[in-house]
mmCIF file of C-alpha atoms (C1' of nucleotides) in Angstrom:
data_model
loop_
_atom_site.group_PDB
_atom_site.id
_atom_site.type_symbol
_atom_site.label_atom_id
_atom_site.label_comp_id
_atom_site.label_asym_id
_atom_site.label_seq_id
_atom_site.Cartn_x
_atom_site.Cartn_y
_atom_site.Cartn_z
ATOM 1 C CA MET A 1 133.292 -235.856 -98.953
ATOM 2 C CA VAL A 2 129.776 -235.927 -98.188
ATOM 3 C CA VAL A 3 127.993 -232.589 -98.173
ATOM 4 C CA GLN A 4 124.895 -232.901 -96.502
ATOM 5 C CA GLN A 5 122.444 -230.873 -98.811
ATOM 6 C CA GLU A 6 119.795 -229.498 -96.426
ATOM 7 C CA GLU A 7 116.595 -228.885 -98.393
ATOM 8 C CA VAL A 8 116.122 -225.084 -99.016
ATOM 9 C CA ARG A 9 112.911 -223.865 -97.624
ATOM 10 C CA LYS A 10 110.423 -222.128 -99.944
ATOM 11 C CA GLY A 11 107.100 -220.621 -99.796
ATOM 12 C CA PRO A 12 105.478 -218.448 -97.185
ATOM 13 C CA TRP A 13 107.466 -217.235 -94.273
ATOM 14 C CA THR A 14 106.572 -218.181 -90.640
ATOM 15 C CA GLU A 15 106.644 -215.510 -87.908
ATOM 16 C CA GLN A 16 109.682 -217.404 -86.307
ATOM 17 C CA GLU A 17 111.466 -217.025 -89.513
ATOM 18 C CA ASP A 18 110.654 -213.334 -89.774
ATOM 19 C CA ILE A 19 111.835 -212.740 -86.095
ATOM 20 C CA LEU A 20 114.943 -214.552 -86.781
ATOM 21 C CA LEU A 21 115.613 -212.650 -89.959
ATOM 22 C CA VAL A 22 114.934 -209.463 -88.497
ATOM 23 C CA ASN A 23 117.534 -210.065 -85.709
ATOM 24 C CA PHE A 24 120.094 -211.032 -88.063
ATOM 25 C CA VAL A 25 119.478 -208.059 -90.267
ATOM 26 C CA GLN A 26 119.859 -205.842 -87.182
ATOM 27 C CA LEU A 27 123.169 -207.425 -86.456
ATOM 28 C CA PHE A 28 124.770 -207.653 -89.816
ATOM 29 C CA GLY A 29 122.879 -205.030 -91.835
ATOM 30 C CA ASP A 30 120.743 -205.567 -94.879
ATOM 31 C CA ARG A 31 123.627 -206.657 -97.144
ATOM 32 C CA ARG A 32 125.417 -209.860 -97.252
ATOM 33 C CA TRP A 33 122.310 -211.840 -97.621
ATOM 34 C CA ASP A 34 123.967 -215.153 -98.460
ATOM 35 C CA PHE A 35 125.870 -214.660 -95.172
ATOM 36 C CA ILE A 36 122.834 -214.129 -93.186
ATOM 37 C CA ALA A 37 120.917 -216.835 -94.744
ATOM 38 C CA LYS A 38 123.745 -219.090 -93.934
ATOM 39 C CA VAL A 39 124.311 -218.133 -90.312
ATOM 40 C CA SER A 40 120.895 -217.391 -89.423
ATOM 41 C CA GLY A 41 120.020 -221.073 -89.769
ATOM 42 C CA LEU A 42 116.931 -220.281 -91.976
ATOM 43 C CA ASN A 43 117.097 -222.895 -94.675
ATOM 44 C CA ARG A 44 116.379 -220.021 -97.185
ATOM 45 C CA THR A 45 118.579 -218.461 -100.031
ATOM 46 C CA GLY A 46 120.091 -215.095 -99.522
ATOM 47 C CA LYS A 47 117.792 -213.993 -102.285
ATOM 48 C CA SER A 48 114.799 -215.043 -100.530
ATOM 49 C CA CYS A 49 115.873 -213.388 -97.287
ATOM 50 C CA ARG A 50 116.504 -210.166 -98.970
ATOM 51 C CA LEU A 51 113.096 -210.261 -100.942
ATOM 52 C CA ARG A 52 111.148 -210.814 -97.411
ATOM 53 C CA TRP A 53 113.081 -208.025 -95.781
ATOM 54 C CA VAL A 54 112.712 -205.530 -98.571
ATOM 55 C CA ASN A 55 109.129 -206.325 -99.451
ATOM 56 C CA TYR A 56 107.724 -207.102 -96.101
ATOM 57 C CA LEU A 57 110.053 -206.701 -92.992
ATOM 58 C CA HIS A 58 111.678 -203.394 -93.623
ATOM 59 C CA PRO A 59 110.534 -200.842 -91.035
ATOM 60 C CA GLY A 60 110.022 -198.014 -93.429
ATOM 61 C CA LEU A 61 107.399 -199.859 -95.390
ATOM 62 C CA LYS A 62 103.857 -198.315 -95.828
ATOM 63 C CA ARG A 63 101.084 -200.801 -95.550
ATOM 64 C CA GLY A 64 97.585 -200.461 -97.126
ATOM 65 C CA LYS A 65 96.015 -199.034 -100.134
ATOM 66 C CA MET A 66 97.603 -196.697 -102.466
ATOM 67 C CA THR A 67 96.426 -193.020 -102.027
ATOM 68 C CA PRO A 68 95.084 -191.346 -105.021
ATOM 69 C CA GLN A 69 98.167 -189.237 -104.946
ATOM 70 C CA GLU A 70 100.405 -192.326 -105.201
ATOM 71 C CA GLU A 71 98.232 -193.816 -107.818
ATOM 72 C CA ARG A 72 98.578 -190.729 -110.147
ATOM 73 C CA LEU A 73 102.372 -190.643 -109.486
ATOM 74 C CA VAL A 74 102.626 -194.166 -110.449
ATOM 75 C CA LEU A 75 100.676 -193.466 -113.580
ATOM 76 C CA GLU A 76 102.917 -190.585 -114.440
ATOM 77 C CA LEU A 77 106.116 -192.265 -113.725
ATOM 78 C CA HIS A 78 105.409 -195.465 -115.591
ATOM 79 C CA ALA A 79 104.252 -193.417 -118.596
ATOM 80 C CA LYS A 80 107.755 -191.765 -118.256
ATOM 81 C CA TRP A 81 109.942 -194.743 -117.449
ATOM 82 C CA GLY A 82 107.945 -197.965 -118.428
ATOM 83 C CA ASN A 83 108.488 -200.952 -116.159
ATOM 84 C CA ARG A 84 111.242 -199.573 -114.306
ATOM 85 C CA TRP A 85 109.460 -200.599 -110.922
ATOM 86 C CA SER A 86 112.513 -200.093 -108.676
ATOM 87 C CA ARG A 87 113.021 -196.632 -110.036
ATOM 88 C CA ILE A 88 109.341 -195.746 -109.577
ATOM 89 C CA ALA A 89 109.340 -197.316 -106.133
ATOM 90 C CA ARG A 90 112.324 -194.903 -105.177
ATOM 91 C CA LYS A 91 109.870 -192.020 -105.801
ATOM 92 C CA LEU A 92 107.270 -193.436 -103.595
ATOM 93 C CA PRO A 93 108.688 -193.530 -100.027
ATOM 94 C CA GLY A 94 107.507 -196.639 -98.253
ATOM 95 C CA ARG A 95 106.450 -198.441 -101.352
ATOM 96 C CA THR A 96 108.290 -201.453 -102.908
ATOM 97 C CA ASP A 97 108.770 -202.165 -106.475
ATOM 98 C CA ASN A 98 106.978 -205.505 -105.977
ATOM 99 C CA GLU A 99 103.937 -203.626 -104.451
ATOM 100 C CA ILE A 100 103.926 -201.107 -107.321
ATOM 101 C CA LYS A 101 104.332 -203.796 -109.829
ATOM 102 C CA ASN A 102 101.384 -205.654 -108.482
ATOM 103 C CA TYR A 103 99.334 -202.533 -108.290
ATOM 104 C CA TRP A 104 100.221 -201.748 -112.024
ATOM 105 C CA ARG A 105 99.309 -205.335 -113.004
ATOM 106 C CA THR A 106 95.871 -205.416 -111.288
ATOM 107 C CA HIS A 107 95.142 -201.794 -112.357
ATOM 108 C CA MET A 108 96.059 -202.689 -116.003
ATOM 109 C CA ARG A 109 93.821 -205.598 -115.822
ATOM 110 C CA LYS A 110 91.033 -203.560 -114.932
ATOM 111 C CA LYS A 111 91.829 -201.096 -117.693
ATOM 112 C CA ALA A 112 92.111 -203.684 -120.164
ATOM 113 C CA GLN A 113 88.770 -205.196 -119.288
ATOM 114 C CA GLU A 114 87.099 -201.744 -119.443
ATOM 115 C CA ARG A 115 88.522 -201.280 -122.809
ATOM 116 C CA LYS A 116 87.316 -204.744 -123.971
ATOM 117 C CA ARG A 117 84.106 -203.718 -122.928
ATOM 118 C CA ALA A 118 84.220 -200.267 -124.639
ATOM 119 C CA VAL A 119 85.257 -202.075 -127.924
ATOM 120 C CA SER A 120 82.764 -204.703 -127.790
ATOM 121 C CA SER A 121 79.967 -202.196 -127.378
ATOM 122 C CA PRO A 122 79.898 -200.422 -130.855
ATOM 123 C CA SER A 123 77.507 -197.869 -129.549
ATOM 124 C CA SER A 124 80.365 -196.206 -127.715
ATOM 125 C CA SER A 125 81.964 -193.892 -130.050
ATOM 126 C CA SER A 126 85.394 -194.186 -128.927
ATOM 127 C CA SER A 127 86.564 -190.759 -129.382
ATOM 128 C CA ASN A 128 89.292 -191.261 -126.783
ATOM 129 C CA TYR A 129 91.542 -193.367 -128.845
ATOM 130 C CA SER A 130 91.275 -195.045 -132.253
ATOM 131 C CA SER A 131 94.146 -196.513 -134.211
ATOM 132 C CA PRO A 132 94.800 -195.258 -137.729
ATOM 133 C CA SER A 133 94.700 -198.499 -139.514
ATOM 134 C CA SER A 134 96.395 -201.161 -137.752
ATOM 135 C CA THR A 135 94.675 -204.188 -136.225
ATOM 136 C CA VAL A 136 97.038 -204.420 -133.328
ATOM 137 C CA THR A 137 97.207 -201.055 -131.798
ATOM 138 C CA THR A 138 97.553 -201.474 -128.078
ATOM 139 C CA VAL A 139 100.748 -201.990 -126.377
ATOM 140 C CA ASP A 140 103.291 -202.322 -129.250
ATOM 141 C CA SER A 141 102.590 -199.029 -130.898
ATOM 142 C CA MET A 142 104.439 -196.576 -128.407
ATOM 143 C CA PRO A 143 104.933 -193.089 -129.183
ATOM 144 C CA CYS A 144 107.735 -193.150 -126.691
ATOM 145 C CA PRO A 145 109.072 -196.716 -126.297
ATOM 146 C CA PRO A 146 110.136 -197.754 -122.776
ATOM 147 C CA PRO A 147 113.676 -197.923 -122.209
ATOM 148 C CA GLN A 148 113.805 -201.718 -122.226
ATOM 149 C CA GLY A 149 112.511 -201.933 -125.722
ATOM 150 C CA LYS A 150 110.532 -204.859 -124.810
ATOM 151 C CA ALA A 151 106.668 -204.926 -124.996
ATOM 152 C CA SER A 152 104.665 -207.089 -122.998
ATOM 153 C CA PHE A 153 100.884 -206.858 -122.139
ATOM 154 C CA TYR A 154 101.537 -204.905 -119.175
ATOM 155 C CA ASP A 155 104.345 -202.955 -120.509
ATOM 156 C CA THR A 156 102.265 -199.984 -121.588
ATOM 157 C CA GLY A 157 104.684 -197.199 -121.536
ATOM 158 C CA GLY A 158 103.240 -195.199 -124.132
ATOM 159 C CA ASN A 159 99.933 -196.195 -125.335
ATOM 160 C CA ASP A 160 96.441 -194.785 -124.379
ATOM 161 C CA GLU A 161 97.412 -195.429 -120.700
ATOM 162 C CA THR A 162 100.055 -193.041 -121.171
ATOM 163 C CA ARG A 163 97.636 -190.631 -122.597
ATOM 164 C CA VAL A 164 95.381 -191.174 -119.449
ATOM 165 C CA ALA A 165 98.224 -190.541 -117.206
ATOM 166 C CA ALA A 166 99.422 -187.403 -119.258
ATOM 167 C CA ALA A 167 95.757 -186.219 -118.928
ATOM 168 C CA LEU A 168 95.726 -186.973 -115.235
ATOM 169 C CA VAL A 169 98.989 -184.996 -114.829
ATOM 170 C CA GLU A 170 97.682 -182.277 -116.982
ATOM 171 C CA GLU A 171 94.635 -182.126 -114.853
ATOM 172 C CA TYR A 172 96.611 -182.127 -111.806
ATOM 173 C CA GLU A 173 98.881 -179.336 -113.077
ATOM 174 C CA THR A 174 95.969 -177.215 -114.285
ATOM 175 C CA SER A 175 94.042 -177.655 -110.978
ATOM 176 C CA CYS A 176 95.923 -176.868 -107.849
ATOM 177 C CA TYR A 177 98.840 -179.156 -107.719
ATOM 178 C CA SER A 178 101.581 -179.173 -110.240
ATOM 179 C CA MET A 179 103.962 -182.188 -110.970
ATOM 180 C CA ASP A 180 106.664 -179.878 -109.213
ATOM 181 C CA ASP A 181 104.432 -179.700 -106.232
ATOM 182 C CA ILE A 182 104.390 -183.449 -106.115
ATOM 183 C CA TRP A 183 108.002 -183.983 -106.447
ATOM 184 C CA LYS A 184 108.431 -181.486 -103.687
ATOM 185 C CA ASP A 185 106.025 -183.397 -101.602
ATOM 186 C CA ILE A 186 107.869 -186.675 -102.126
ATOM 187 C CA GLU A 187 111.184 -185.099 -101.373
ATOM 188 C CA LEU A 188 109.907 -183.328 -98.477
ATOM 189 C CA SER A 189 108.492 -186.600 -97.088
ATOM 190 C CA GLU A 190 111.709 -188.276 -97.759
ATOM 191 C CA GLU A 191 113.338 -185.529 -95.854
ATOM 192 C CA LYS A 192 110.958 -185.839 -92.968
ATOM 193 C CA ILE A 193 111.557 -189.572 -92.958
ATOM 194 C CA MET A 194 115.292 -189.383 -92.812
ATOM 195 C CA LYS A 195 116.288 -186.981 -89.901
ATOM 196 C CA GLN A 196 119.860 -186.309 -88.985
ATOM 197 C CA ASP A 197 120.622 -185.954 -85.370
ATOM 198 C CA GLY A 198 123.192 -183.469 -84.141
ATOM 199 C CA ASN A 199 125.807 -186.089 -84.408
ATOM 200 C CA GLY A 200 125.238 -186.725 -87.910
ATOM 201 C CA ASN A 201 123.634 -189.921 -87.349
ATOM 202 C CA VAL A 202 120.744 -190.677 -89.609
ATOM 203 C CA ASN A 203 117.595 -191.600 -87.659
ATOM 204 C CA PHE A 204 114.520 -193.122 -89.285
ATOM 205 C CA ALA A 205 111.271 -191.694 -88.291
ATOM 206 C CA CYS A 206 108.366 -193.818 -89.489
ATOM 207 C CA PRO A 207 105.764 -191.891 -91.486
ATOM 208 C CA SER A 208 103.096 -193.451 -89.608
ATOM 209 C CA PRO A 209 103.528 -194.733 -85.981
ATOM 210 C CA MET A 210 103.817 -198.461 -86.682
ATOM 211 C CA ALA A 211 104.254 -200.724 -83.755
ATOM 212 C CA ALA A 212 106.520 -203.717 -84.188
ATOM 213 C CA PRO A 213 104.915 -207.109 -83.409
ATOM 214 C CA ALA A 214 105.185 -207.383 -79.436
ATOM 215 C CA CYS A 215 106.668 -210.838 -79.868
ATOM 216 C CA TRP A 216 109.735 -209.265 -81.578
ATOM 217 C CA GLY A 217 110.849 -207.627 -78.353
ATOM 218 C CA TYR A 218 111.197 -204.123 -79.896
ATOM 219 C CA SER A 219 108.776 -201.311 -78.863
ATOM 220 C CA SER A 220 108.723 -199.801 -82.358
ATOM 221 C CA TRP A 221 109.821 -200.064 -85.841
ATOM 222 C CA ASP A 222 111.790 -197.063 -85.031
ATOM 223 C CA SER A 223 114.095 -198.897 -82.786
ATOM 224 C CA ILE A 224 114.543 -201.544 -85.240
ATOM 225 C CA TRP A 225 115.297 -199.164 -87.911
ATOM 226 C CA LYS A 226 117.658 -197.210 -85.812
ATOM 227 C CA MET A 227 119.721 -200.151 -85.320
ATOM 228 C CA ASP A 228 119.494 -200.751 -89.167
ATOM 229 C CA GLU A 229 120.426 -197.205 -89.924
ATOM 230 C CA ALA A 230 123.490 -197.465 -87.519
ATOM 231 C CA ASP A 231 124.351 -200.478 -89.329
ATOM 232 C CA GLU A 232 127.311 -199.066 -91.039
ATOM 233 C CA GLU A 233 128.829 -197.984 -87.781
ATOM 234 C CA SER A 234 127.684 -200.976 -85.949
ATOM 235 C CA LYS A 235 129.469 -203.036 -88.504
ATOM 236 C CA MET A 236 132.732 -201.224 -87.563
ATOM 237 C CA MET A 237 132.067 -201.782 -83.974
ATOM 238 C CA ILE A 238 131.152 -205.497 -84.023
ATOM 239 C CA ASN A 239 133.942 -207.782 -84.614
ATOM 240 C CA LEU A 240 132.443 -209.937 -87.127
ATOM 241 C CA PRO A 241 132.900 -213.440 -86.233
ATOM 242 C CA THR A 242 134.616 -215.289 -88.866
ATOM 243 C CA ASP A 243 134.321 -218.911 -87.513
ATOM 244 C CA ASP A 244 131.159 -220.523 -88.871
ATOM 245 C CA GLN A 245 131.045 -222.880 -85.806
ATOM 246 C CA PHE A 246 131.205 -219.997 -83.487
ATOM 247 C CA ILE A 247 128.481 -218.118 -85.338
ATOM 248 C CA SER A 248 126.242 -221.295 -85.358
ATOM 249 C CA SER A 249 126.388 -221.798 -81.808
ATOM 250 C CA TRP A 250 126.114 -218.061 -81.195
ATOM 251 C CA ALA A 251 123.178 -217.979 -83.624
ATOM 252 C CA ALA A 252 121.646 -220.858 -81.549
ATOM 253 C CA THR A 253 121.754 -218.937 -78.251
ATOM 254 C CA LEU A 254 120.039 -216.012 -80.150
ATOM 255 C CA THR A 255 117.171 -218.024 -81.510
ATOM 256 C CA GLY A 256 116.783 -219.799 -78.074
ATOM 257 C "C1'" DA B 1 75.976 -223.808 -98.582
ATOM 258 C "C1'" DA B 2 78.696 -224.819 -102.331
ATOM 259 C "C1'" DC B 3 80.997 -223.572 -106.361
ATOM 260 C "C1'" DC B 4 83.357 -220.393 -109.349
ATOM 261 C "C1'" DG B 5 85.823 -216.414 -111.030
ATOM 262 C "C1'" DT B 6 88.722 -212.616 -109.761
ATOM 263 C "C1'" DA B 7 91.594 -209.443 -107.290
ATOM 264 C "C1'" DG B 8 95.530 -208.803 -104.538
ATOM 265 C "C1'" DC B 9 99.553 -210.209 -102.690
ATOM 266 C "C1'" DA B 10 103.657 -212.898 -101.671
ATOM 267 C "C1'" DA B 11 107.319 -215.455 -103.285
ATOM 268 C "C1'" DC B 12 110.267 -217.684 -106.892
ATOM 269 C "C1'" DC B 13 112.909 -217.659 -111.076
ATOM 270 C "C1'" DG B 14 116.110 -216.133 -114.546
ATOM 271 C "C1'" DC B 15 119.199 -212.638 -116.137
ATOM 272 C "C1'" DG B 16 122.020 -208.710 -115.976
ATOM 273 C "C1'" DT B 17 125.448 -206.305 -113.469
ATOM 274 C "C1'" DA B 18 128.567 -204.759 -110.141
ATOM 275 C "C1'" DG B 19 131.944 -206.112 -106.837
ATOM 276 C "C1'" DT B 20 135.758 -208.993 -105.296
ATOM 277 C "C1'" DT B 21 139.411 -212.170 -105.954
ATOM 278 C "C1'" DC C 1 141.805 -209.116 -116.957
ATOM 279 C "C1'" DA C 2 139.197 -213.182 -116.392
ATOM 280 C "C1'" DA C 3 136.413 -215.734 -113.319
ATOM 281 C "C1'" DC C 4 133.487 -216.035 -109.729
ATOM 282 C "C1'" DT C 5 130.037 -214.340 -106.311
ATOM 283 C "C1'" DA C 6 126.465 -211.614 -104.693
ATOM 284 C "C1'" DC C 7 122.996 -208.489 -105.443
ATOM 285 C "C1'" DG C 8 119.148 -206.337 -107.575
ATOM 286 C "C1'" DC C 9 115.571 -205.999 -111.001
ATOM 287 C "C1'" DG C 10 111.695 -207.328 -113.800
ATOM 288 C "C1'" DG C 11 108.567 -211.170 -115.136
ATOM 289 C "C1'" DT C 12 105.950 -214.770 -113.673
ATOM 290 C "C1'" DT C 13 103.533 -217.847 -110.849
ATOM 291 C "C1'" DG C 14 100.877 -219.687 -107.025
ATOM 292 C "C1'" DC C 15 98.067 -219.087 -103.138
ATOM 293 C "C1'" DT C 16 94.375 -217.027 -100.556
ATOM 294 C "C1'" DA C 17 90.307 -214.137 -99.515
ATOM 295 C "C1'" DC C 18 86.291 -212.489 -101.261
ATOM 296 C "C1'" DG C 19 82.179 -211.589 -103.841
ATOM 297 C "C1'" DG C 20 78.780 -213.037 -106.898
ATOM 298 C "C1'" DT C 21 75.803 -216.649 -108.526
#
DNA sequence: AACCGTAGCAACCGCGTAGTT
DNA sequence: CAACTACGCGGTTGCTACGGT
């Protein structure tokens, strides 16, 4: 038996692929990624499809720079949980773990450079943090080790970055905004985002009025999201085709 | 204008885990 | 209950845009 092994596509996604993926996610929901990858005709892995959806195509995503409030929250949560990016991301509506991870990475790079500069200039009496007697003081000496136990360069859950975070949070608390307020804010915004209509259906109201690309054929992210949210029901409604050939031909009509 | 270094971001990879058969 | 499959997470890499020299 000769199985034709089609080359799996890698690298950046094209607009056509995005459109195709969005269409199929609407139909089958954001689960069953291998299935979606297969029937969509995208020569991508399910993993790749999921990642593209989660990090880029998901209608609830915020784009653009982190707000100062978000930055503080990331600092605080990272100090608390370490590199648990997905966990942190859950507390920042519209932000993905990848985004936060990237943010932290660049953030830490800057911090490390600043620190390096501070160390290399002896005139700066570092009253902020000096190690007792160790030569390696940075990331491995953690007052409260991160859950994972691993310590890499960026895994700073408990070094002076933690102190900075703690200081920031303290500042925040002592000024006008307590951490509790932040939590409330987050939860509130989450509630605002997820609204239930009278029928108990969950609707997603995008935090910012984002327009879906016109070429997608949807007036807004909202409509896409609503389909997605209604997914569980639509899955029940749709008789999921089981015959691959049928799916493929049907997919062909979908893609044009 | 050309080159270089860096920041920011998108995507891939490997591994652990939960769910299914 | 073991084997298998799919998913999710965290780490890492590679590409591109941009600013400085």
